[in-house]
Tab-separated table of C-alpha atoms in Angstrom:
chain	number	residue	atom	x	y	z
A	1	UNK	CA	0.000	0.000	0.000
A	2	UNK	CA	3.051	2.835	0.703
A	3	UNK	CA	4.451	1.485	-2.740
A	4	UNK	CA	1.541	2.664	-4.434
A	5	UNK	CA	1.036	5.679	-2.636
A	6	UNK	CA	4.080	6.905	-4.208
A	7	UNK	CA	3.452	5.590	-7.782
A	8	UNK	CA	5.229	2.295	-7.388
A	9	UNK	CA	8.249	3.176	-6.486
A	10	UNK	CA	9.613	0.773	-3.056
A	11	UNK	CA	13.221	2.423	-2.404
A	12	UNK	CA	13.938	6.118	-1.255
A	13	UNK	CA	17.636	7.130	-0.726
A	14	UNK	CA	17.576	9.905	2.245
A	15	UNK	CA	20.189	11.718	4.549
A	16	UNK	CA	19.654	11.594	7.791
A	17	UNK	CA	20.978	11.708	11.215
A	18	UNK	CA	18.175	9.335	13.077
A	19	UNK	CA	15.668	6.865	11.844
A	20	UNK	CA	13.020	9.686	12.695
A	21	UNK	CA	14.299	12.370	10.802
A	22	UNK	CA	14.776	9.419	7.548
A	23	UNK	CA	11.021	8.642	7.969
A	24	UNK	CA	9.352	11.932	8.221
A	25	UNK	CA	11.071	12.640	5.060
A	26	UNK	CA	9.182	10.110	2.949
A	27	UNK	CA	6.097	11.055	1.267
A	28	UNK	CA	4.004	8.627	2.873
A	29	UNK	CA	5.293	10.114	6.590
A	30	UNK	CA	1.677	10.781	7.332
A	31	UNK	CA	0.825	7.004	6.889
A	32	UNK	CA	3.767	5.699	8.885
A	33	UNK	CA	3.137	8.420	11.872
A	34	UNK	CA	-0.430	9.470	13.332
A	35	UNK	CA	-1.575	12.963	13.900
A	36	UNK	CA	-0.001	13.075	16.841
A	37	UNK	CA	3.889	12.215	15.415
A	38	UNK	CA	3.651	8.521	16.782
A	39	UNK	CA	4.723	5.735	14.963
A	40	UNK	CA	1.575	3.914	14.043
A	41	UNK	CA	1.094	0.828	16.445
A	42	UNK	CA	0.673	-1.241	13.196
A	43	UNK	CA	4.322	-0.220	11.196
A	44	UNK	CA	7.561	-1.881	12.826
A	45	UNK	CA	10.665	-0.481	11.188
A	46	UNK	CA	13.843	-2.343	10.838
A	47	UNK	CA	17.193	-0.922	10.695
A	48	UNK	CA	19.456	-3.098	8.960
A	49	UNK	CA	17.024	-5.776	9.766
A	50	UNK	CA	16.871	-5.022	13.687
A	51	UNK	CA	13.370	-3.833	15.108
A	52	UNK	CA	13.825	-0.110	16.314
A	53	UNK	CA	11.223	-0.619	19.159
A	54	UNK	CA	14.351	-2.898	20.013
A	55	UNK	CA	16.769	0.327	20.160
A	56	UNK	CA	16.019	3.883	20.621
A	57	UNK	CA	13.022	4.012	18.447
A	58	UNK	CA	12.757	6.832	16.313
A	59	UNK	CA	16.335	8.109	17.905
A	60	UNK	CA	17.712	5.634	16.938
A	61	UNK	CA	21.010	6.759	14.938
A	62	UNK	CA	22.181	6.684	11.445
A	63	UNK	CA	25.807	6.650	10.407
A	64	UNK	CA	25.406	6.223	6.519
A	65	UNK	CA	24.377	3.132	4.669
A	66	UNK	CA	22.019	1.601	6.755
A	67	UNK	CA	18.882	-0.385	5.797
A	68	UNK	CA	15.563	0.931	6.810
A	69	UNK	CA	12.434	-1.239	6.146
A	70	UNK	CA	8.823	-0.549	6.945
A	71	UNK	CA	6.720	-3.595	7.275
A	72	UNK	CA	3.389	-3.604	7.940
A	73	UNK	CA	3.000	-5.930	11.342
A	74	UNK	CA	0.992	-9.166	11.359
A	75	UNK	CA	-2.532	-8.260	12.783
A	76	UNK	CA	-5.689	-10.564	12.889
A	77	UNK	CA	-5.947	-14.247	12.545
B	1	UNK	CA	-23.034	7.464	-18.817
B	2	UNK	CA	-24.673	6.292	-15.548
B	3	UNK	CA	-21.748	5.008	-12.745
B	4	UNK	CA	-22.033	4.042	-9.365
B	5	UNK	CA	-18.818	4.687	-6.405
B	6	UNK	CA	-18.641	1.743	-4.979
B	7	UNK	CA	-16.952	1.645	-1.875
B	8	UNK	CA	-16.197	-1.958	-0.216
B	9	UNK	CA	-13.916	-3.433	2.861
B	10	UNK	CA	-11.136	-3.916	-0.115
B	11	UNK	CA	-11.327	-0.318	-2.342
B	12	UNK	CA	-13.301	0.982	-4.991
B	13	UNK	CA	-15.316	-0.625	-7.663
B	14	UNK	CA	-17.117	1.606	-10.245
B	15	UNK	CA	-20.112	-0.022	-11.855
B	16	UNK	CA	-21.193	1.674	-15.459
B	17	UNK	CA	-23.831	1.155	-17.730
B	18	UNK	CA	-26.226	2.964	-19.993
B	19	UNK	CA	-29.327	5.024	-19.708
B	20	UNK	CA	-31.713	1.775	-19.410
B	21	UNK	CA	-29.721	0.945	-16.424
B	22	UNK	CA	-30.016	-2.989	-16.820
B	23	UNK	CA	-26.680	-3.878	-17.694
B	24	UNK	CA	-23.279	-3.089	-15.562
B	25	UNK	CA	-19.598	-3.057	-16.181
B	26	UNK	CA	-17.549	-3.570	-12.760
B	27	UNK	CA	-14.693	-2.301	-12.576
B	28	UNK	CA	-11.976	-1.911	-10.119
B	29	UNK	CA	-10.977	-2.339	-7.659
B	30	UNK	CA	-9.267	0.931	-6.894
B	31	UNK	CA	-6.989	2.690	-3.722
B	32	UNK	CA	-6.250	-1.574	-3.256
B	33	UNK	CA	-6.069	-2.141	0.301
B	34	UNK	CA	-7.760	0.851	2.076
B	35	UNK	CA	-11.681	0.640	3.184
B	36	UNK	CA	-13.406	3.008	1.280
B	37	UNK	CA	-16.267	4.166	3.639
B	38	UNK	CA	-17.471	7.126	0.983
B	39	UNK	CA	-16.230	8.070	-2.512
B	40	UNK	CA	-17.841	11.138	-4.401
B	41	UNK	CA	-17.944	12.497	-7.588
B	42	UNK	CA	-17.134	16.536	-7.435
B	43	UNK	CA	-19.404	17.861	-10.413
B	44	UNK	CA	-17.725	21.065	-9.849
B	45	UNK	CA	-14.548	19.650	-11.768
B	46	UNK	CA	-15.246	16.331	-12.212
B	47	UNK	CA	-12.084	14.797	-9.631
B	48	UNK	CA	-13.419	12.156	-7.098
B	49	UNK	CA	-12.860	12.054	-3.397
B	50	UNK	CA	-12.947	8.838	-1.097
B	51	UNK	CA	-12.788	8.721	2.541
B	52	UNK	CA	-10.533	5.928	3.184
B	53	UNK	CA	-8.891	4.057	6.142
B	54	UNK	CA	-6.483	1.479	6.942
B	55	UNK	CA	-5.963	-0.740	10.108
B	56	UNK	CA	-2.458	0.155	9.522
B	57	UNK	CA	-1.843	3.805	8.116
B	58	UNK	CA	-4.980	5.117	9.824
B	59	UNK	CA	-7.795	7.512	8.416
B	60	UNK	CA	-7.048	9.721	5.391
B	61	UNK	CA	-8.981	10.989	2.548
B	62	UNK	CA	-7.832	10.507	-1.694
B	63	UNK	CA	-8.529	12.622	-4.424
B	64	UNK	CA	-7.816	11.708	-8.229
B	65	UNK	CA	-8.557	13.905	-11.057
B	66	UNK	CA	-8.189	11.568	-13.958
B	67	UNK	CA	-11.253	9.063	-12.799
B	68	UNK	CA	-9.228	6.487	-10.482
B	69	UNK	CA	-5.913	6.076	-12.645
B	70	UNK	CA	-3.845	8.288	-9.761
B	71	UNK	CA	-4.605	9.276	-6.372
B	72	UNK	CA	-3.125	12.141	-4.103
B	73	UNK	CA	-3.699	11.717	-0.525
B	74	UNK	CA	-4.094	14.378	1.919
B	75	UNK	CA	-1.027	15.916	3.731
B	76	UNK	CA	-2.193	17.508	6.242
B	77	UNK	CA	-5.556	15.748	8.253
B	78	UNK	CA	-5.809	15.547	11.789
B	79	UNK	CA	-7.844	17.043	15.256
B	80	UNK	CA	-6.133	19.599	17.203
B	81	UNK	CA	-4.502	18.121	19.920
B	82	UNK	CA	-5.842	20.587	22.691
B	83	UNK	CA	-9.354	18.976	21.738
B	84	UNK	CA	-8.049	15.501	22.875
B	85	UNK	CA	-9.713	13.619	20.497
B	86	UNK	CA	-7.590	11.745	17.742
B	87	UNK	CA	-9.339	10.677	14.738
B	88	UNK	CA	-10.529	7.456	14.199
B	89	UNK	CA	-12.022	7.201	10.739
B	90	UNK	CA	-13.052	9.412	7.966
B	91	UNK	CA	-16.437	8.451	7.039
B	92	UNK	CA	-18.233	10.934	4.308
B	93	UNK	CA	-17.033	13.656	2.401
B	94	UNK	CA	-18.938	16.178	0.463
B	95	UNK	CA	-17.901	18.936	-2.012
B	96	UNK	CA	-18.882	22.417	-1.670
B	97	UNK	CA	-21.181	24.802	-3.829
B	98	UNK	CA	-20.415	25.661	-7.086
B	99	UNK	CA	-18.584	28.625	-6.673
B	100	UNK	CA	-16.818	27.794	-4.204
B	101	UNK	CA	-13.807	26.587	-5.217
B	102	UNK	CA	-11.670	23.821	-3.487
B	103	UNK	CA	-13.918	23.756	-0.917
B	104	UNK	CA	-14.991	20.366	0.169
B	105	UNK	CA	-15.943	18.957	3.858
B	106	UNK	CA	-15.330	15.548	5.634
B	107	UNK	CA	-16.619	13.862	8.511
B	108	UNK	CA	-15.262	11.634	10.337
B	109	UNK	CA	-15.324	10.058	14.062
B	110	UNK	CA	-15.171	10.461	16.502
B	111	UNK	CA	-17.567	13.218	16.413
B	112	UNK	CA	-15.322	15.374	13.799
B	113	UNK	CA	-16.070	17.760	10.792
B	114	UNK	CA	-13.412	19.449	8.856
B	115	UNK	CA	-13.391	21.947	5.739
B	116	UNK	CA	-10.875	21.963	3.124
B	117	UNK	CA	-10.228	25.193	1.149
B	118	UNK	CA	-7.439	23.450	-1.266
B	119	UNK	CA	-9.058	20.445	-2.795
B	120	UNK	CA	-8.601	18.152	-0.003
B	121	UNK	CA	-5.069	18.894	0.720
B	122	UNK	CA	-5.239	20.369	3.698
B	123	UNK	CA	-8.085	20.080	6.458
B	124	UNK	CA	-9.053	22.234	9.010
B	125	UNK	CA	-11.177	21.045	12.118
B	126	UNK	CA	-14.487	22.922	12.394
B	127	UNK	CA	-14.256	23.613	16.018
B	128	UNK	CA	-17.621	25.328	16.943
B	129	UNK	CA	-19.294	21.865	15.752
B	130	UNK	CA	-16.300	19.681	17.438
B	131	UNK	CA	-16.281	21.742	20.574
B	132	UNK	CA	-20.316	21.846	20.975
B	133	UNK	CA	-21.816	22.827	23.981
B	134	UNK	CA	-23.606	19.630	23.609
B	135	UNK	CA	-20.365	17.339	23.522
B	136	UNK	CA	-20.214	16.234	26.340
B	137	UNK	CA	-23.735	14.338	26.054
B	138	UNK	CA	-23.272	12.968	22.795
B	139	UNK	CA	-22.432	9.033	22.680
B	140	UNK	CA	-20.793	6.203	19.925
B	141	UNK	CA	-23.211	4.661	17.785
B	142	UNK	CA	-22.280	0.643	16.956
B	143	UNK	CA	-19.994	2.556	14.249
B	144	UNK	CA	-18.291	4.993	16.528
B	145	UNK	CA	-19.512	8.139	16.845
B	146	UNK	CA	-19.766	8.894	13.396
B	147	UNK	CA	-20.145	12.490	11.732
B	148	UNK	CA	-21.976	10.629	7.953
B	149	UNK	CA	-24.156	12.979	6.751
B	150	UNK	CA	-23.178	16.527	5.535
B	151	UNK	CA	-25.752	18.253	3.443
B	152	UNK	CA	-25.847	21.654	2.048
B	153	UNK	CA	-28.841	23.633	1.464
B	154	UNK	CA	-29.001	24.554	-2.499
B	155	UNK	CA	-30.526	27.407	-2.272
B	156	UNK	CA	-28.757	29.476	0.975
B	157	UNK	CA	-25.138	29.089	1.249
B	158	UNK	CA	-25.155	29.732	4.454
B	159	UNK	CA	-27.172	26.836	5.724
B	160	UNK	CA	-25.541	23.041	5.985
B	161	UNK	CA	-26.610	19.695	7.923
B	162	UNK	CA	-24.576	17.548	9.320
B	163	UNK	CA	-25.293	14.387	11.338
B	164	UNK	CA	-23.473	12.438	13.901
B	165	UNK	CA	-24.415	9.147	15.733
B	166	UNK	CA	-24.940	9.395	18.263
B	167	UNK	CA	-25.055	13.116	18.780
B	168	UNK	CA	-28.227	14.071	16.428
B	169	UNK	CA	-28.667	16.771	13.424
B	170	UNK	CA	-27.053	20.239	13.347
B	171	UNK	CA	-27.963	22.501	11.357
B	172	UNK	CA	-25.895	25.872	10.892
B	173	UNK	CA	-27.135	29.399	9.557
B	174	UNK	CA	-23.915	31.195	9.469
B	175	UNK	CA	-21.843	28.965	7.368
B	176	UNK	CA	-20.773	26.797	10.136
B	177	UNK	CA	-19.819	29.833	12.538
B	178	UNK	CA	-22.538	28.487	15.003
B	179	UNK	CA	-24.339	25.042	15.073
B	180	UNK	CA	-27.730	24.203	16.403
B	181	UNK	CA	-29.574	20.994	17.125
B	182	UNK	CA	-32.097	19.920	15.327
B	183	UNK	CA	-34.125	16.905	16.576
B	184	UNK	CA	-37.232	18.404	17.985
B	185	UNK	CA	-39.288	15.464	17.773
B	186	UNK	CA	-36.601	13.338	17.201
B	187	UNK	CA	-37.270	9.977	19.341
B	188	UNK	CA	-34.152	8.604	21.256
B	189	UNK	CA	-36.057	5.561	23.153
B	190	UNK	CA	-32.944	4.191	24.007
B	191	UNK	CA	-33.055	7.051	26.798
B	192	UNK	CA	-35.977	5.683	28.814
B	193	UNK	CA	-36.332	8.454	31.034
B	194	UNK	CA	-35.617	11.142	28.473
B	195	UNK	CA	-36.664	9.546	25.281
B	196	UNK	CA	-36.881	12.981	23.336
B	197	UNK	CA	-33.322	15.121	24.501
B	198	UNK	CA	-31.968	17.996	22.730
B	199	UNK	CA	-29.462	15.950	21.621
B	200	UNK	CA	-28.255	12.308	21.559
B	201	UNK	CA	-30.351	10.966	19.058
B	202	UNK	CA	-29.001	7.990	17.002
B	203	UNK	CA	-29.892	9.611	12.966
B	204	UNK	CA	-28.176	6.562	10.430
B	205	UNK	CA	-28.733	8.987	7.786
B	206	UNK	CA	-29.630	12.603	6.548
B	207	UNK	CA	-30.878	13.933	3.208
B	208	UNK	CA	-31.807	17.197	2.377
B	209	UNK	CA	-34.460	16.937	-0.709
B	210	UNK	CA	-32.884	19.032	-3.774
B	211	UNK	CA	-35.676	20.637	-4.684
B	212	UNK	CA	-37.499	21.322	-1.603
B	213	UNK	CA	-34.543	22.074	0.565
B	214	UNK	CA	-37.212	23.280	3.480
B	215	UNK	CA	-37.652	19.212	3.426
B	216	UNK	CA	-35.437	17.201	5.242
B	217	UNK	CA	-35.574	13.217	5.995
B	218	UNK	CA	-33.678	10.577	7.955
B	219	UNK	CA	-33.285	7.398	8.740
B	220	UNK	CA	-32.818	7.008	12.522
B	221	UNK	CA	-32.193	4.450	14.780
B	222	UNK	CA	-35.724	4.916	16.338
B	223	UNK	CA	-38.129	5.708	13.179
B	224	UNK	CA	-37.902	7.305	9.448
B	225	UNK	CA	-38.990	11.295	10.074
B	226	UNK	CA	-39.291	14.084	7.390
B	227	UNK	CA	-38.865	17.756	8.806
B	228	UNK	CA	-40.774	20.763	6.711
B	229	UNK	CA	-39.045	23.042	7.959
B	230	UNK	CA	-35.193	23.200	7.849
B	231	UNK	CA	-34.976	20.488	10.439
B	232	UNK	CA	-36.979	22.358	13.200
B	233	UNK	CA	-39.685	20.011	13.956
B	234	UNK	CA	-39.605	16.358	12.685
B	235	UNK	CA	-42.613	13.788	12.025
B	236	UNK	CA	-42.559	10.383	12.655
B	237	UNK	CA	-42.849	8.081	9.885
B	238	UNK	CA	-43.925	4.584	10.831
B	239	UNK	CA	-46.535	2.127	11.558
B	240	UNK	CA	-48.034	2.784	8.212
B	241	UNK	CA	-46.481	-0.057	6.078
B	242	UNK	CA	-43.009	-0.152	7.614
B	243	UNK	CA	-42.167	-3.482	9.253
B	244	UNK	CA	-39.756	-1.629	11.351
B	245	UNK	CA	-38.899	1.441	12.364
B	246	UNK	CA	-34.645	0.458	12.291
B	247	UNK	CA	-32.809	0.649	9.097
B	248	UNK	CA	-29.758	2.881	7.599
B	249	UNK	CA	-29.747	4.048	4.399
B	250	UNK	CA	-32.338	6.135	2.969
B	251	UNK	CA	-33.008	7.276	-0.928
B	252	UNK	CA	-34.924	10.697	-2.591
B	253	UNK	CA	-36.282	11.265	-6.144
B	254	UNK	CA	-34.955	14.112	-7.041
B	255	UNK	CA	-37.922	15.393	-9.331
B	256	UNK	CA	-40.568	14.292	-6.322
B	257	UNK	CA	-40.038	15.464	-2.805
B	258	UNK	CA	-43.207	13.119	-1.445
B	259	UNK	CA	-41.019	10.002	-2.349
B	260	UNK	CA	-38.761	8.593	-0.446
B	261	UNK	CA	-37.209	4.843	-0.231
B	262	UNK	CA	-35.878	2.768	2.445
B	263	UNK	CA	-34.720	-0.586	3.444
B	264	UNK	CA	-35.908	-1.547	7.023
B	265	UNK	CA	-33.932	-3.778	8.971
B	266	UNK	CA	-35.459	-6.177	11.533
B	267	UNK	CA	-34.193	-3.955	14.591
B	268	UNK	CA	-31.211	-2.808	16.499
B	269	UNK	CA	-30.659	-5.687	17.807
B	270	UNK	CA	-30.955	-8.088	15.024
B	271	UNK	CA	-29.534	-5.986	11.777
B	272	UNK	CA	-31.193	-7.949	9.287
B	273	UNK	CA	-33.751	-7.642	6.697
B	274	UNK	CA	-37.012	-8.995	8.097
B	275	UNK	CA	-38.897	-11.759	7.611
B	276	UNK	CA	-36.267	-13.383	5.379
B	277	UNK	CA	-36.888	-10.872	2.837
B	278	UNK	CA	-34.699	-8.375	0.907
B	279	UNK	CA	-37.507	-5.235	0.223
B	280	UNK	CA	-37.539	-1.404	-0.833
B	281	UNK	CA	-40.194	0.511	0.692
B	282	UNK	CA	-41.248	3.287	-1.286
B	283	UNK	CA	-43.627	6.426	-0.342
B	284	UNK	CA	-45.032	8.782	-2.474
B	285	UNK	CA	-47.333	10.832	-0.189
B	286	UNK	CA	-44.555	12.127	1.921
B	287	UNK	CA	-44.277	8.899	4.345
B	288	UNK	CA	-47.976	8.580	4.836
B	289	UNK	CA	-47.729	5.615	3.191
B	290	UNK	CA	-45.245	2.824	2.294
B	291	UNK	CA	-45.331	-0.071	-0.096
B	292	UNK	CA	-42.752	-3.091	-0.862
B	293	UNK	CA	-40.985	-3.020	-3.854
B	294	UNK	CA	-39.141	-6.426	-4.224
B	295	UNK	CA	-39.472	-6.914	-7.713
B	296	UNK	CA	-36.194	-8.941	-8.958
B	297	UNK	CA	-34.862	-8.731	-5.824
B	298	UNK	CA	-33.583	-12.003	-4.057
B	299	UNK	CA	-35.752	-14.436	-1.886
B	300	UNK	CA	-34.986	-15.565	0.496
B	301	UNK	CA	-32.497	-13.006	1.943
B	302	UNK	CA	-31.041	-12.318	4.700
B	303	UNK	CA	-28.640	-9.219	4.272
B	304	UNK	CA	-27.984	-5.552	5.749
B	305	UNK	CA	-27.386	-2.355	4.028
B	306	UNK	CA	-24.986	0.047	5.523
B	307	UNK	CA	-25.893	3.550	6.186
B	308	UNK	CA	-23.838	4.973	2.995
B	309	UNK	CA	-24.613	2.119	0.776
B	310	UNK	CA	-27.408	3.787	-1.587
B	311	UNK	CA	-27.879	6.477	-3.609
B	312	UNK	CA	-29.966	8.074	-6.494
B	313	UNK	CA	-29.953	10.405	-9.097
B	314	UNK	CA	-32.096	11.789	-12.083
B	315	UNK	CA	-33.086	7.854	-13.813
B	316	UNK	CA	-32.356	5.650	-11.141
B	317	UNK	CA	-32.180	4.158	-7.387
B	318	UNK	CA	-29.314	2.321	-6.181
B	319	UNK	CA	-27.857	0.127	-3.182
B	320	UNK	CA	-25.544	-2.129	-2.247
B	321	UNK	CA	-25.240	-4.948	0.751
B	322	UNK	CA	-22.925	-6.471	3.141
B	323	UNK	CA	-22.678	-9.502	1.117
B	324	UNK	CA	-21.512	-7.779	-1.679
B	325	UNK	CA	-24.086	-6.985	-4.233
B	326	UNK	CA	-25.336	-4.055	-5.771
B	327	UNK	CA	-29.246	-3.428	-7.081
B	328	UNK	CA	-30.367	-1.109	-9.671
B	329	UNK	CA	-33.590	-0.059	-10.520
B	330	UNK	CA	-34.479	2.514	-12.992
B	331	UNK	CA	-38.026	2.303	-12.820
B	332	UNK	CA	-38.354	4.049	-8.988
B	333	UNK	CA	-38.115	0.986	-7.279
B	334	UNK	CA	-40.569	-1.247	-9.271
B	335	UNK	CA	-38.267	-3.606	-10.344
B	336	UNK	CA	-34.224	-4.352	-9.702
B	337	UNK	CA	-31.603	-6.015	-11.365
B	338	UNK	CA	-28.595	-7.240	-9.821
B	339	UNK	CA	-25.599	-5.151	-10.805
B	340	UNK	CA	-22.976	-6.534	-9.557
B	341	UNK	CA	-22.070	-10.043	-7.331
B	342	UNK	CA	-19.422	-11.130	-5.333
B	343	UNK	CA	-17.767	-7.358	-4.159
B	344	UNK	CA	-16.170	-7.436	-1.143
B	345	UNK	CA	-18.362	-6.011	1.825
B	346	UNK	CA	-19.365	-2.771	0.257
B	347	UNK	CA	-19.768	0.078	2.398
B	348	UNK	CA	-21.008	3.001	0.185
B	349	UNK	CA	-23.019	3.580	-2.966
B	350	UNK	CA	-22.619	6.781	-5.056
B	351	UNK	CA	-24.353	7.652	-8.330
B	352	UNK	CA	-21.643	9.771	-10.577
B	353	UNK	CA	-21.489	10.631	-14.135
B	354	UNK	CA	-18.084	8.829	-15.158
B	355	UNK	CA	-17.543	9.494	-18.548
């Protein structure tokens, strides 16, 4: 669904000191975070395939070249 | 040519067909993943906006100018924080007058209304309706506390409906500066020892007739009503043909104000046609009278109609059920066909001229 918010496209290349900052930078931020700047409940986010909630969520730092996926979490039977 | 919106649990679907209305062209679907809970036709430039929401990415609202093929979402939708309400869903959305360019409104829940000024881009909360004096007594339908019908009087631009459950009609004079309730006569009987407050009542849905727009109807939780004058004083429509007082959607003909359709359901708290059978009731003396119109339609049936799931316009009547199946009829109500089969649980119905 974020893919085709953007017109297909499934890779962004930002700059960016924390995993925050990288996010809000996308042009589906307002999917990934509620109206409130909260990561949505729903949308874990991997750095380098470790789960941020894991390290310093949306603080968590960037040093160049890392990773970031958004997955959509498992929800429902 | 004649189109239908079709909003379901898995996107949009848009049903065509001709001016005899018997045969259909699905469609779709469209916006793939979100729940499209209304999608609208602007006749003002002919772009189409859908309220839709995600269990994931949360309640936004899409707008595509080139019928469906791309979408732009809105950037900035949300409820002030010092309100301390978050939104939960966007539920209807309706464009402004002609005129008034890139004007459109949205409601959503819980409670919510907000105007748009730049095509749906950004949204601003309507505060004298969110902050009511009244807030405080209004309650969550089934649906959440749903703001799903927003009507604008044709004739005085300064005059719009809108219509939350469980919170009642508003009606505003000023262009939304000030809102007043508007459910004299209103029944609430799930308030035993208040059945008929100032507010609380449970409407399901709100139309303003297009050429009468003195006449107002609705579909409540307790009763079908018709108002004569701008939502003032409401009548009581039942025990005249209806099985049941409890249904949600509600249709007009737009050349008759005396007619009016709905779809009763058994009652509130088994949502289900009654008696095993799938039926339009029609009026035509201004709800003094109803009569079942089940011609082509399905028998046995056991299926509901959400509250957004019909529509009309100049040749036809339209709706579409839970299980996924929309009815035509472009003879007022005489006689159906089945449109479409097999859509995912649809949750709105709106006519549109999609070229």
């Amino acid at each position: 669904m974020l893919a085709a918010e953007v017109g297909g496209q499934r890779r962004f290349e930002v700059e960016a000191d924390t995993v925050g900052s990288a996010l809000r930078s996308l042009p589906v931020a307002n999917l990934v975070f509620d109206e409130r700047g909260e990561l949505r409940r729903l949308v874990n986010v991997y750095v380098d395939g470790v789960d941020v909630r894991e390290q310093a969520g949306m603080e968590t730092g960037l040093s160049g070249g890392e990773e970031i996926r958004l997955v959509a979490a498992i929800a429902g039977g | 040519m004649p189109s239908l919106l079709v909003g379901t649990r898995k996107g949009l679907f848009v049903l065509s067909s001709d001016d005899e209305r018997r045969n259909w062209e699905v469609s779709g679907p469209l916006l793939k993943g979100w729940e499209v809970f209304h999608a609208v036709p602007d006749p003002r430039d002919g772009s189409v906006y859908a309220a839709t929401n995600s269990f994931v990415y949360g309640a936004t609202v899409h707008r595509s100018e080139d019928r469906g093929e791309t979408w732009t979402r809105a950037e900035e939708l949300g409820v002030p924080e010092d309100t301390g309400l978050t939104l939960e869903k966007t539920w209807h959305v309706r464009p402004g007058r002609e005129g008034e360019d890139g004007r459109v409104w949205l409601g959503g829940a819980p409670g919510v209304l907000f105007r748009s000024d730049d095509f749906g881009r950004t949204w601003e909360t309507v505060r004298s309706l969110v902050g009511h004096e009244s807030r405080e007594k209004w309650n969550p339908g089934a649906g959440g506390m749903c703001c799903h019908s927003i009507q604008l009087d044709p004739d005085d631009a300064s005059r719009m409906y809108v219509a939350i459950s469980a919170a009642g009609t508003f009606r505003t004079e000023d262009g939304g500066e000030t809102w007043e309730p508007a459910n004299s006569g209103v029944a609430a009987d799930f308030f035993p020892d208040n059945p008929f407050p100032e507010v609380g009542q449970c409407v399901h849905k709100l139309l303003v007739h297009p050429a009468r727009p003195e006449r107002l109807w609705q579909q409540n939780h307790c009763g079908v009503y018709r108002s004569d004058d701008h939502g003032r004083n409401w009548e009581r429509l039942e025990g005249n043909g209806l099985p049941s007082g409890f249904g949600f959607p509600i249709m007009l003909d737009s050349s008759d104000p005396d007619t009016a359709f709905v779809i009763p359901e058994e009652g509130a708290e088994n949502r289900v046609t009654p008696d095993s059978r799938l039926g339009v009731y029609r009026t035509r003396d201004g709800g003094r009278s109803w009569d079942l119109l089940d011609g082509g339609l399905p028998t046995p049936a056991w299926v509901a109609v959400l509250r957004e799931s019909s529509s009309y316009d100049d040749g036809g009547v339209y709706f579409g059920t839970q299980s996924g199946s929309v009815f035509a009829s472009a003879d007022g109500g005489e006689t159906w066909v089945e449109a479409a089969t097999h859509l995912p649980p649809i949750l709105s119905v709106e006519a549109a001229d999609w070229q």
